[in-house]
Structures are given as structure tokens and as C-alpha cells.
Amino acid sequence: MSRRPDPLAQVSDFDIRLLRIFRSVVECGGFSAAENVLGIGRSAISQQMSDLEQRLGLRLCQRGRAGFSLTEEGREVYQSALQMLGAVESFRTEVNGLHRHLRGELNIGLTDNLVTLPHMRITHALAQLKDRGPDVRIQIRMIAPSQVEQGVLDGSLHVGVVPQASPLSGLEYQPLYSERSLLYCAVGHPLFYADDTQLADARLDAQEAIAPTFRLPAEIQACYQALNCTASASDREGMAFLILTGRYIGYLPDHYATFWVQQGRLRALKPAERFYDLSLSWVTRKGRRPHLVLESFLESLYETR
């Protein structure tokens, strides 16, 4: 009895191209949303996804009136594709580095809402990188801290910025920012016009509050444990959405909340007492191979201190 050959006994350039399209479709959330990113029509995207499914012998996604969703096999292929495409880009960057020119990609994962920090070290470092290497392609992904760390570990990201919590083995952390978070409520909340000097801690702690689902140091987690957390959010923007309903209180970075404070939509509650300072670090993989673009970016980060 003859053995059926594996669907991908060899990976061709065509397969890699199809996997790049598949990655974009997944990250955009469907065929229609991916049209502008890929620069091709929906029908062409659909045809190429069908070609990829045929080559793999797997059904990767459901599409139709119910919307776009990945199958279980599709989710596994997506994760494998991220690792493979990251390895391909690492190879390309290393070979380009032999010519001592800044070429290739820099893939960065960021915790959300850092752009409003007054000391814009990341922005300045990216500007310097583009001055040194005009052909460098920069790709930024705004994702949860745990996804940033996982991306750096599996090689799909070159560098990330995350809140400094308990470090993961296999990663190196270096301090980058320190930001202060205050406890806020929005207009419409019962405490919005309360006098801080008359606001008892017991009344404050009884209000419905929001807790983050991302990792934080133990001393900061204690700030949330003191509150009546009945809702949660995976990122700071999600927390802002809930606070702005006027139904919850919650911590936000002061630089991020400034816009709404100036509009009169948010106020800090007992800011001299209810705050915490969080360190944010850039993170890279231990034992990483030489990567000229990454090293140039990190050098710029040091220079902007």
C-alpha cells in the first residue's frame, strides 16, 4: 500500500506568499477588511485562501453571512505561520546585515496607549532608525502584554514594551518608562462631584470598579484588591471605555486620562493617596541572533534617555 505524500512536503515561495495573505486576513478579521491592507480584491483573496486550503488539505476558516471565523485547524496553522514567517524574516534580516546596510523589518509589540507619554522615547528611536535605514519596514502591533511576551519568545516580534511584572525565563527586560496611574471616575458617577476631603475610603472602595486581566506586580495588584471589582478589561483602552460610562471607577495612566480630564469628563479621586507607579520595560529574547535593525533601534532607545 503506497503512502500518501504530505500536503506540504516542500514549502515553495508560493506557499509563503499564501501564508502571508492568510496572516493578514486573520489579523484584519476577514476578507473585506484585508482588501486595503493587501491591495487586492475580496474575490482574489478568497481564491488564494481556497488555494492555501487545498494545498494544506485543511479547512482554515468559515466565511459567509455569519461572518469570518477560524476553524481549530486554522488557529493552529496561523500560529505555525507566525513562527515560520518570523524565521524567514530573521533569515532575511541577517543576510541583509552582512552588507552592513539597514534593511528588512522591525516587528514591535506594544502595550496600548503609550503614545500619549510626554517623553516619547519610542517615537524618537523610530525616527532615528528611519534616518539610518530609509528602507527599513517598521511593523507595530498593539496587543496585550502577554501576547507581546509570547511574540518575542516565538520570534514573530523582535522587541516589545510591556509592564514590568514577574519576568519570564527566556526574555531580557530593560527599564524604559515609568508612568503614574490615578483612580478615576467619569461625569455621571455618584463620586464625580464628591469632596476628596470628605470622601471616606469605605465609600470609595464600595463603588463598582474595573480590574485589568494583564499581569502586574504584586504591590500594584493590591491596589485593585482593595476595590470592588465587578468588571475587567484586557487593556487600558477597555478600562477607559468602562470608566467613561459613569458606572465604574478604575485606574488609568495620568498621561492617557489628561484629554478627558481637560474636557471635564474625568476626575481623579484622592490623587494624593490613590495612585501607583508602574515601570514599563522593553523586552527581547535571550540569546537572540545578531539583528542589525533591532540593535540600531535599541541603540537609539539608549540615546534618548
Protein backbone atom coordinates (compact mmCIF):
# COMPACT_ATOMS: atom_id res chain seq x y z
CA MET A 1 0.00 0.00 0.00
CA SER A 2 1.52 3.32 -1.07
CA ARG A 3 1.82 6.09 1.50
CA ARG A 4 0.03 9.34 0.69
CA PRO A 5 2.56 12.19 0.45
CA ASP A 6 2.36 15.04 2.95
CA PRO A 7 0.45 18.05 1.55
CA LEU A 8 3.49 20.29 2.14
CA ALA A 9 6.47 18.03 1.60
CA GLN A 10 8.22 21.14 0.31
CA VAL A 11 7.42 24.79 1.07
CA SER A 12 7.60 26.99 -2.02
CA ASP A 13 7.68 30.76 -2.43
CA PHE A 14 4.04 30.47 -3.48
CA ASP A 15 3.15 28.79 -0.18
CA ILE A 16 4.90 31.54 1.78
CA ARG A 17 3.01 34.18 -0.19
CA LEU A 18 -0.30 32.46 0.57
CA LEU A 19 0.57 32.22 4.26
CA ARG A 20 1.38 35.94 4.36
CA ILE A 21 -2.05 36.66 2.89
CA PHE A 22 -3.64 34.29 5.41
CA ARG A 23 -1.88 36.10 8.26
CA SER A 24 -3.19 39.46 7.05
CA VAL A 25 -6.73 38.12 6.70
CA VAL A 26 -6.68 36.76 10.25
CA GLU A 27 -5.22 39.95 11.75
CA CYS A 28 -7.71 42.12 9.84
CA GLY A 29 -10.62 39.92 10.90
CA GLY A 30 -11.88 38.91 7.47
CA PHE A 31 -11.59 39.20 3.70
CA SER A 32 -13.27 42.60 3.29
CA ALA A 33 -11.16 44.27 5.97
CA ALA A 34 -7.97 42.83 4.41
CA GLU A 35 -8.60 44.31 0.95
CA ASN A 36 -6.98 47.67 1.67
CA VAL A 37 -4.08 46.14 3.58
CA LEU A 38 -3.27 43.63 0.83
CA GLY A 39 -4.16 45.86 -2.11
CA ILE A 40 -6.21 43.12 -3.83
CA GLY A 41 -9.93 42.48 -4.16
CA ARG A 42 -12.05 40.25 -1.98
CA SER A 43 -12.59 37.68 -4.74
CA ALA A 44 -8.83 37.36 -5.27
CA ILE A 45 -8.29 36.94 -1.52
CA SER A 46 -11.00 34.27 -1.40
CA GLN A 47 -9.42 32.39 -4.30
CA GLN A 48 -5.98 32.44 -2.71
CA MET A 49 -7.37 31.25 0.62
CA SER A 50 -9.03 28.38 -1.26
CA ASP A 51 -5.69 27.60 -2.92
CA LEU A 52 -3.99 27.53 0.51
CA GLU A 53 -6.66 25.25 1.98
CA GLN A 54 -6.30 22.90 -0.99
CA ARG A 55 -2.52 22.80 -0.68
CA LEU A 56 -2.71 22.13 3.06
CA GLY A 57 -5.66 19.75 2.83
CA LEU A 58 -7.33 21.62 5.70
CA ARG A 59 -10.32 23.89 6.18
CA LEU A 60 -8.87 27.07 7.71
CA CYS A 61 -11.84 29.38 8.11
CA GLN A 62 -15.57 29.78 7.90
CA ARG A 63 -16.85 32.65 5.80
CA GLY A 64 -20.33 33.71 4.82
CA ARG A 65 -23.26 35.62 6.19
CA ALA A 66 -22.39 34.62 9.73
CA GLY A 67 -19.04 36.37 9.37
CA PHE A 68 -15.41 35.28 9.37
CA SER A 69 -14.03 32.81 11.91
CA LEU A 70 -11.09 30.42 12.12
CA THR A 71 -11.51 26.69 12.46
CA GLU A 72 -9.47 24.86 15.09
CA GLU A 73 -7.05 23.80 12.33
CA GLY A 74 -6.97 27.40 11.11
CA ARG A 75 -5.89 28.66 14.52
CA GLU A 76 -3.06 26.12 14.65
CA VAL A 77 -1.93 26.94 11.10
CA TYR A 78 -1.99 30.67 11.97
CA GLN A 79 0.32 30.14 14.97
CA SER A 80 2.66 27.96 12.90
CA ALA A 81 2.64 30.52 10.10
CA LEU A 82 3.65 33.29 12.52
CA GLN A 83 6.65 31.25 13.65
CA MET A 84 7.68 30.34 10.11
CA LEU A 85 7.27 33.86 8.69
CA GLY A 86 9.17 35.24 11.67
CA ALA A 87 12.01 32.80 10.95
CA VAL A 88 12.01 33.77 7.25
CA GLU A 89 12.23 37.45 8.14
CA SER A 90 15.01 36.78 10.66
CA PHE A 91 16.98 35.00 7.93
CA ARG A 92 16.39 37.87 5.50
CA THR A 93 17.44 40.47 8.07
CA GLU A 94 20.60 38.55 8.99
CA VAL A 95 21.65 38.16 5.36
CA ASN A 96 20.98 41.83 4.68
CA GLY A 97 23.05 42.65 7.74
CA LEU A 98 26.06 41.06 6.06
CA HIS A 99 26.07 44.04 3.72
CA ARG A 100 26.11 46.39 6.73
CA HIS A 101 23.03 48.19 5.44
CA LEU A 102 19.86 48.62 7.45
CA ARG A 103 17.32 46.60 5.53
CA GLY A 104 14.50 44.26 6.43
CA GLU A 105 11.77 44.59 9.03
CA LEU A 106 11.45 45.62 12.64
CA ASN A 107 8.43 43.99 14.27
CA ILE A 108 7.42 45.66 17.53
CA GLY A 109 4.70 44.71 20.01
CA LEU A 110 3.43 47.48 22.27
CA THR A 111 1.15 47.73 25.25
CA ASP A 112 -1.66 50.08 24.29
CA ASN A 113 -1.75 53.84 24.87
CA LEU A 114 1.92 54.70 25.25
CA VAL A 115 1.83 57.36 22.54
CA THR A 116 0.48 59.97 24.97
CA LEU A 117 3.53 59.74 27.21
CA PRO A 118 5.25 63.14 27.18
CA HIS A 119 8.73 61.58 26.91
CA MET A 120 8.31 59.87 23.53
CA ARG A 121 11.38 57.64 23.55
CA ILE A 122 9.89 55.02 21.23
CA THR A 123 8.80 57.67 18.72
CA HIS A 124 12.23 59.33 18.71
CA ALA A 125 14.03 55.97 18.40
CA LEU A 126 11.85 55.01 15.41
CA ALA A 127 12.60 58.36 13.77
CA GLN A 128 16.34 57.79 14.20
CA LEU A 129 16.03 54.27 12.83
CA LYS A 130 14.35 55.56 9.66
CA ASP A 131 17.07 58.20 9.28
CA ARG A 132 19.73 55.48 9.47
CA GLY A 133 17.86 52.98 7.30
CA PRO A 134 15.27 54.54 4.98
CA ASP A 135 14.44 51.11 3.52
CA VAL A 136 13.61 49.53 6.89
CA ARG A 137 9.99 48.40 7.17
CA ILE A 138 8.51 49.01 10.63
CA GLN A 139 5.51 46.99 11.77
CA ILE A 140 3.84 47.79 15.10
CA ARG A 141 1.28 45.53 16.76
CA MET A 142 -0.82 46.88 19.63
CA ILE A 143 -1.61 43.79 21.69
CA ALA A 144 -1.96 42.60 25.27
CA PRO A 145 1.27 42.32 27.32
CA SER A 146 1.11 38.51 27.45
CA GLN A 147 0.88 38.41 23.64
CA VAL A 148 3.85 40.76 23.37
CA GLU A 149 5.97 38.47 25.53
CA GLN A 150 4.83 35.37 23.63
CA GLY A 151 5.57 37.05 20.30
CA VAL A 152 9.13 37.90 21.39
CA LEU A 153 9.61 34.35 22.64
CA ASP A 154 8.41 32.69 19.41
CA GLY A 155 10.29 35.13 17.17
CA SER A 156 7.29 36.79 15.49
CA LEU A 157 8.27 40.01 17.28
CA HIS A 158 11.79 41.41 17.55
CA VAL A 159 11.12 43.62 20.56
CA GLY A 160 8.20 44.60 22.77
CA VAL A 161 7.22 47.02 25.51
CA VAL A 162 5.29 45.65 28.49
CA PRO A 163 4.53 46.49 32.12
CA GLN A 164 7.30 45.10 34.30
CA ALA A 165 5.82 42.20 36.27
CA SER A 166 7.45 38.87 37.15
CA PRO A 167 9.95 38.22 34.33
CA LEU A 168 9.57 35.20 32.06
CA SER A 169 12.56 32.94 31.56
CA GLY A 170 13.96 33.29 28.07
CA LEU A 171 13.37 37.04 27.96
CA GLU A 172 15.51 40.05 28.85
CA TYR A 173 13.87 43.15 30.32
CA GLN A 174 15.31 46.66 30.39
CA PRO A 175 13.60 49.68 32.00
CA LEU A 176 12.11 52.14 29.52
CA TYR A 177 9.35 54.25 31.11
CA SER A 178 7.74 54.93 34.44
CA GLU A 179 4.15 56.11 34.47
CA ARG A 180 1.74 57.09 37.24
CA SER A 181 -1.83 55.80 37.30
CA LEU A 182 -4.59 57.55 39.24
CA LEU A 183 -8.04 56.37 40.27
CA TYR A 184 -10.69 57.98 38.05
CA CYS A 185 -14.43 58.31 37.73
CA ALA A 186 -16.43 59.96 34.94
CA VAL A 187 -19.13 62.58 34.84
CA GLY A 188 -22.41 60.94 35.83
CA HIS A 189 -20.78 58.84 38.55
CA PRO A 190 -22.03 59.49 42.12
CA LEU A 191 -18.50 60.45 43.22
CA PHE A 192 -17.73 62.84 40.37
CA TYR A 193 -18.57 65.93 42.45
CA ALA A 194 -17.58 64.47 45.81
CA ASP A 195 -15.19 66.43 48.03
CA ASP A 196 -11.97 64.43 48.39
CA THR A 197 -11.50 65.68 51.94
CA GLN A 198 -14.91 64.25 52.86
CA LEU A 199 -14.63 61.05 50.83
CA ALA A 200 -14.26 58.07 53.13
CA ASP A 201 -12.19 55.14 51.92
CA ALA A 202 -15.01 52.75 52.75
CA ARG A 203 -17.38 54.60 50.39
CA LEU A 204 -14.73 54.70 47.70
CA ASP A 205 -13.91 51.01 47.96
CA ALA A 206 -17.61 50.07 47.80
CA GLN A 207 -18.00 51.51 44.26
CA GLU A 208 -18.07 49.13 41.29
CA ALA A 209 -14.60 49.08 39.76
CA ILE A 210 -12.60 47.60 36.90
CA ALA A 211 -9.65 45.21 37.15
CA PRO A 212 -7.10 44.52 34.39
CA THR A 213 -6.57 40.96 33.19
CA PHE A 214 -2.92 41.52 32.26
CA ARG A 215 -0.07 40.75 34.66
CA LEU A 216 1.03 43.42 37.11
CA PRO A 217 3.46 43.44 40.06
CA ALA A 218 2.03 42.17 43.34
CA GLU A 219 2.17 45.58 45.02
CA ILE A 220 0.03 47.06 42.24
CA GLN A 221 -2.41 44.15 42.27
CA ALA A 222 -3.04 45.05 45.92
CA CYS A 223 -4.47 48.41 44.75
CA TYR A 224 -7.13 46.54 42.78
CA GLN A 225 -7.82 44.02 45.52
CA ALA A 226 -8.90 46.89 47.76
CA LEU A 227 -11.62 47.82 45.23
CA ASN A 228 -14.99 46.22 44.48
CA CYS A 229 -14.00 44.95 41.02
CA THR A 230 -17.08 43.73 39.16
CA ALA A 231 -15.74 44.21 35.62
CA SER A 232 -12.46 43.53 33.84
CA ALA A 233 -10.59 44.62 30.71
CA SER A 234 -7.65 43.22 28.78
CA ASP A 235 -6.08 46.65 28.16
CA ARG A 236 -6.14 50.28 29.29
CA GLU A 237 -8.42 51.40 26.45
CA GLY A 238 -11.01 48.86 27.57
CA MET A 239 -10.76 50.23 31.10
CA ALA A 240 -11.27 53.78 29.78
CA PHE A 241 -14.39 52.69 27.91
CA LEU A 242 -15.94 51.35 31.12
CA ILE A 243 -14.90 54.30 33.30
CA LEU A 244 -16.39 56.74 30.79
CA THR A 245 -19.80 55.08 31.19
CA GLY A 246 -20.03 56.83 34.55
CA ARG A 247 -20.81 53.50 36.23
CA TYR A 248 -17.34 52.36 37.31
CA ILE A 249 -14.16 53.68 38.86
CA GLY A 250 -10.74 52.50 37.76
CA TYR A 251 -7.06 53.28 37.38
CA LEU A 252 -5.68 54.88 34.22
CA PRO A 253 -2.25 56.34 33.38
CA ASP A 254 -2.44 60.08 34.06
CA HIS A 255 -0.95 60.96 30.65
CA TYR A 256 -3.66 58.89 28.94
CA ALA A 257 -6.50 60.37 31.01
CA THR A 258 -5.41 64.01 30.54
CA PHE A 259 -7.52 64.53 27.40
CA TRP A 260 -10.77 63.61 29.18
CA VAL A 261 -9.78 65.47 32.35
CA GLN A 262 -9.30 68.66 30.35
CA GLN A 263 -12.71 68.12 28.76
CA GLY A 264 -14.29 67.82 32.20
CA ARG A 265 -15.32 64.21 31.61
CA LEU A 266 -12.95 62.51 34.08
CA ARG A 267 -11.64 63.40 37.52
CA ALA A 268 -9.07 61.73 39.76
CA LEU A 269 -10.28 60.53 43.15
CA LYS A 270 -7.99 61.35 46.09
CA PRO A 271 -4.93 61.60 43.77
CA ALA A 272 -2.52 62.21 46.63
CA GLU A 273 -3.43 58.79 48.07
CA ARG A 274 -4.91 56.62 45.33
CA PHE A 275 -2.15 56.11 42.77
CA TYR A 276 0.54 53.68 41.73
CA ASP A 277 3.72 53.96 39.68
CA LEU A 278 4.32 51.31 37.03
CA SER A 279 7.60 50.53 35.31
CA LEU A 280 7.43 49.66 31.62
CA SER A 281 10.28 47.74 30.04
CA TRP A 282 11.41 46.84 26.59
CA VAL A 283 11.82 43.12 26.19
CA THR A 284 13.94 41.00 23.85
CA ARG A 285 14.69 37.30 23.61
CA LYS A 286 17.72 35.94 25.43
CA GLY A 287 20.41 34.52 23.19
CA ARG A 288 18.95 36.19 20.10
CA ARG A 289 20.99 36.16 16.93
CA PRO A 290 22.60 39.38 15.69
CA HIS A 291 19.96 41.61 14.11
CA LEU A 292 21.31 44.87 12.78
CA VAL A 293 17.95 46.65 12.55
CA LEU A 294 16.97 45.66 16.09
CA GLU A 295 20.34 46.60 17.53
CA SER A 296 20.16 50.00 15.82
CA PHE A 297 16.69 50.59 17.29
CA LEU A 298 17.81 49.58 20.79
CA GLU A 299 20.86 51.83 20.47
CA SER A 300 18.52 54.72 19.67
CA LEU A 301 16.42 53.91 22.74
CA TYR A 302 19.53 54.22 24.90
CA GLU A 303 20.45 57.51 23.25
CA THR A 304 17.04 59.05 24.03
CA ARG A 305 17.40 58.56 27.78
